[in-house]
Every structure is written in structure tokens, then in C-alpha cells.
Coordinates of C-alpha atoms in Angstrom, one line a residue:
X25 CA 48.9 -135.0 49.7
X26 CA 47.7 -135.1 46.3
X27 CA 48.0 -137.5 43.2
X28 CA 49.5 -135.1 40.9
X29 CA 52.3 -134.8 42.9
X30 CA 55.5 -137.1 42.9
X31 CA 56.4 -137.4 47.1
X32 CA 59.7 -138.0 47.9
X33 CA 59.2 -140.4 51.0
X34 CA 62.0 -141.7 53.4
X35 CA 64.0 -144.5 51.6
X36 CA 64.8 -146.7 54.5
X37 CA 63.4 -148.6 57.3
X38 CA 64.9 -146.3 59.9
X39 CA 63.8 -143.2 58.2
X40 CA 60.3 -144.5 58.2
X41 CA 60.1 -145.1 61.9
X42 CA 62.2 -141.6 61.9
X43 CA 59.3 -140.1 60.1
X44 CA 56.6 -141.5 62.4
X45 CA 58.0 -140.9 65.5
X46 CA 58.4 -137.1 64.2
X47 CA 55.1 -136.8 63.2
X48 CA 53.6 -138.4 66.0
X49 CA 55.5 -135.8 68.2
X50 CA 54.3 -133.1 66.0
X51 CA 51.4 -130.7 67.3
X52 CA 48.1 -130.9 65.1
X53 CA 47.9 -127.6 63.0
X54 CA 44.9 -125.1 63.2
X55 CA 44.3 -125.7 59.5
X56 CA 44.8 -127.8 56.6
X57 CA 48.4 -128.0 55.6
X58 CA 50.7 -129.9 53.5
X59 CA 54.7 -129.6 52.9
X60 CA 56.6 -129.0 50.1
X61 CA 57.4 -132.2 49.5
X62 CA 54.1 -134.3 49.2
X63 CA 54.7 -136.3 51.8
X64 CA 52.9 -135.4 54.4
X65 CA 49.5 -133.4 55.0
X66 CA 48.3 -132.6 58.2
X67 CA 45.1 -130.6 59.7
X68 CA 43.4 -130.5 62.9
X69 CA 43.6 -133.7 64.8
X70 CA 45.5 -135.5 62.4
X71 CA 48.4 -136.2 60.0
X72 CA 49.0 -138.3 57.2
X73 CA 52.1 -139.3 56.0
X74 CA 53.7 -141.5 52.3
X75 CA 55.9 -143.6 53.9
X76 CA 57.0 -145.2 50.7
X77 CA 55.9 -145.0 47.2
X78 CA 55.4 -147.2 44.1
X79 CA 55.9 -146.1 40.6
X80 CA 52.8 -145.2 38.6
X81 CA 51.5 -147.5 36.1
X82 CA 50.1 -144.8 34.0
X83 CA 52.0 -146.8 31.0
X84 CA 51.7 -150.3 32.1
X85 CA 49.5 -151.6 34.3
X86 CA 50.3 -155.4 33.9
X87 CA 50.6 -157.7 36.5
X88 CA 54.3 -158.1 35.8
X89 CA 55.0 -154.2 37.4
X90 CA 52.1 -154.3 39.4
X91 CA 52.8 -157.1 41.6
X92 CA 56.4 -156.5 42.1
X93 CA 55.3 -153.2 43.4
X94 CA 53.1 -154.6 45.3
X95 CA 55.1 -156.9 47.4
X96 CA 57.5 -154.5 47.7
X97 CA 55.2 -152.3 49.6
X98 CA 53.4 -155.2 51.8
X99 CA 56.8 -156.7 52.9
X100 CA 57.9 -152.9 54.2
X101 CA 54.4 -152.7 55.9
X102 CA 55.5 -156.1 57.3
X103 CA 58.6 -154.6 58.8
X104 CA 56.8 -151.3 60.0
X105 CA 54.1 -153.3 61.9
X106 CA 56.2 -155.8 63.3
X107 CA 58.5 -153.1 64.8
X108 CA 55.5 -150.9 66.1
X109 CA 53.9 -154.2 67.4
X110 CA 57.2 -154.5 69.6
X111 CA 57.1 -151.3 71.0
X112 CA 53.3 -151.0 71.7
X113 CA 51.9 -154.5 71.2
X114 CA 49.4 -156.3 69.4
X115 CA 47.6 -153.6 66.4
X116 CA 43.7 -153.3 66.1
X117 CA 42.4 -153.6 62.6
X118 CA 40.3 -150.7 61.9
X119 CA 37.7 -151.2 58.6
X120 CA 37.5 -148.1 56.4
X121 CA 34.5 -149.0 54.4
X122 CA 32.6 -146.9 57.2
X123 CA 33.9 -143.6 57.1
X124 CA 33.2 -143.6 53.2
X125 CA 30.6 -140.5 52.3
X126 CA 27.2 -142.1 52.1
X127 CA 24.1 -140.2 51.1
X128 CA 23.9 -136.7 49.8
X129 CA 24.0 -134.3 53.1
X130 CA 25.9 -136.8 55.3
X131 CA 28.4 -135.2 57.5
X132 CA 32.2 -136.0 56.3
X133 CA 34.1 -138.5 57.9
X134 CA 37.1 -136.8 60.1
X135 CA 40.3 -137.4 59.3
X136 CA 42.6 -139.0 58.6
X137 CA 39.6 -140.9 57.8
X138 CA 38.2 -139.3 55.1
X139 CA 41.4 -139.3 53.7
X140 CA 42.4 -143.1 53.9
X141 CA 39.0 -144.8 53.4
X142 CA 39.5 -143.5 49.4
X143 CA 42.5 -145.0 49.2
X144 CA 42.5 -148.2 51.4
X145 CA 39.9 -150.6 52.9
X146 CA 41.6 -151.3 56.0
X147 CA 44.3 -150.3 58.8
X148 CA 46.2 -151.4 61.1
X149 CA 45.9 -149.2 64.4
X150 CA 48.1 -148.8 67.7
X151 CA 47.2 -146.5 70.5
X152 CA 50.6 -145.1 71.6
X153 CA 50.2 -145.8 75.3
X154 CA 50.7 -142.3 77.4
X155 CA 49.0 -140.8 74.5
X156 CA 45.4 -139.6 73.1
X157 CA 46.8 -140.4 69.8
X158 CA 47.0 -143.4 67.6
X159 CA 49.0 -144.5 64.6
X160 CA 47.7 -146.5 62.0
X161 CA 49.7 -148.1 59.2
X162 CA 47.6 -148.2 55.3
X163 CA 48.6 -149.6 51.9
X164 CA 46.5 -147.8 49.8
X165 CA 46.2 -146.5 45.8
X166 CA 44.5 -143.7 44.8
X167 CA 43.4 -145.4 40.9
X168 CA 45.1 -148.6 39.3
X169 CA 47.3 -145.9 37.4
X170 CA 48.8 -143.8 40.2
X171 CA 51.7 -145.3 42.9
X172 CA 50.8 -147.9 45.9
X173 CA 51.4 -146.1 49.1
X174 CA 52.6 -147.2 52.2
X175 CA 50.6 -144.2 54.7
X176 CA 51.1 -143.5 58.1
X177 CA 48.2 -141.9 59.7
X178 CA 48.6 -139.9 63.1
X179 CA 44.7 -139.3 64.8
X180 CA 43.3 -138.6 67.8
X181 CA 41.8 -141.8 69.4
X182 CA 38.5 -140.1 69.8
X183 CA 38.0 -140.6 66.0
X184 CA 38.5 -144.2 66.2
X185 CA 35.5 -146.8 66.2
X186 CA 34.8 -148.4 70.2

């Protein structure tokens, strides 16, 4: 996924859960990859995944489109997580601060970690029971100027803190 790109994410509630439950049935590729359409970027052990998209706010970043945009995002999160909570109970909140690159030499975070700790400071985590794999559900924004972004993030659970 990149910033210069405009994704083209799923536009209702049932695509998104469409979405993650195709991704988390999707094998983990050998290498980085991403797909034509910006929304989703997977690699070894992981994908990522726009869920939905704001506008940018590369011409107006006032509170008055900013907001908006960002209640629009949290109340779908809402939806997402109270739907996953009923299928898998209860979500773990996972802090991102952590995986951020520290000093000069430090080893990279994996990802999706490395991914979603530039973009948001938290995540909301279920381990998909029957499964070494967990989804975690991010609202994150690249700078003030680019789109908020709903994310799903598919990981292996051996990445996740104890």
C-alpha cells in the first residue's frame, strides 16, 4: 500500500467482512506484494488491507472535513469490531508505539507491524480460534494531509506481544 495511490476499498459493511474473511483465508506470499488496486499489500506472514478510505485533506485540513471524516471511519470500525467480537469474542488491544524503529542498527519490526505502528498507535486484535493467525482492526493516517484508513491486518500470532 502506498500514499500516492488512491485505493479503491469495499464500500459496504458486508464487503468489508467479505474482504477479511478472504484475506484471512489467503496463503501468506513468499515475497512482498501488493495488488492493483492499493488495497491490499501482503508479504510473508502477513497482510494488510484499506478497509475504507477518507478523502485527503491536501486542500483543507480544517476541522469541519476532518472530523466528519473522522467519525465516519470510527463508527464503521465500531461496526467491524462489534461483528468480529461476536464471532470470536472479546478483542485484545495491542499498543503500536513498540514496534516503532528505535536506534540506528535496531532490527525492523515484522509486519504488519512495521507497517501499522507509522500509521496508528493502537489495534484492536482477535486470534481467530482454530487458527495461528490473528486479525487486528487499525484507524490510522499516514500525515494530516493524506486519507484516514480503516486497515485490517492479517498476522501470524507469533508476532504478537505475550
Amino acid at each position: 500500500m502506498d500514499t500516492d495511490s488512491r485505493p479503491d476499498p469495499p464500500t459496504t459493511t458486508e464487503a468489508r467482512l467479505a474482504l477479511i474473511d478472504s484475506v484471512l483465508a489467503l496463503p501468506f506470499p513468499v515475497g512482498e506484494e501488493s495488488e492493483d488496486s492499493g488495497v491490499r499489500s501482503s508479504g510473508p506472514g502477513h497482510h494488510l488491507v484499506i478497509l475504507r478510505a477518507s478523502q485527503d485533506f491536501w486542500d483543507d485540513r480544517s476541522p469541519e472535513l476532518v472530523e466528519p471524516a473522522e467519525q465516519e471511519i470510527e463508527a464503521e470500525f465500531s461496526v467491524l469490531a462489534t461483528t468480529l467480537s461476536e464471532r470470536w469474542g472479546e478483542p485484545e488491544t495491542v499498543d503500536l508505539w513498540p514496534f516503532l524503529e528505535g536506534a540506528e542498527g535496531a532490527p525492523a519490526p515484522p509486519e504488519p507491524m512495521g507497517q501499522l505502528c507509522n500509521l496508528a498507535g493502537s489495534m484492536q486484535v482477535w486470534r481467530v480460534p482454530g487458527s495461528t493467525r490473528w486479525l487486528g482492526l487499525a484507524v490510522g493516517q499516514a500525515d494530516p494531509e493524506f486519507p484516514i484508513w480503516l486497515l485490517g491486518a492479517v498476522g501470524e500470532t507469533a508476532v504478537l506481544p505475550e
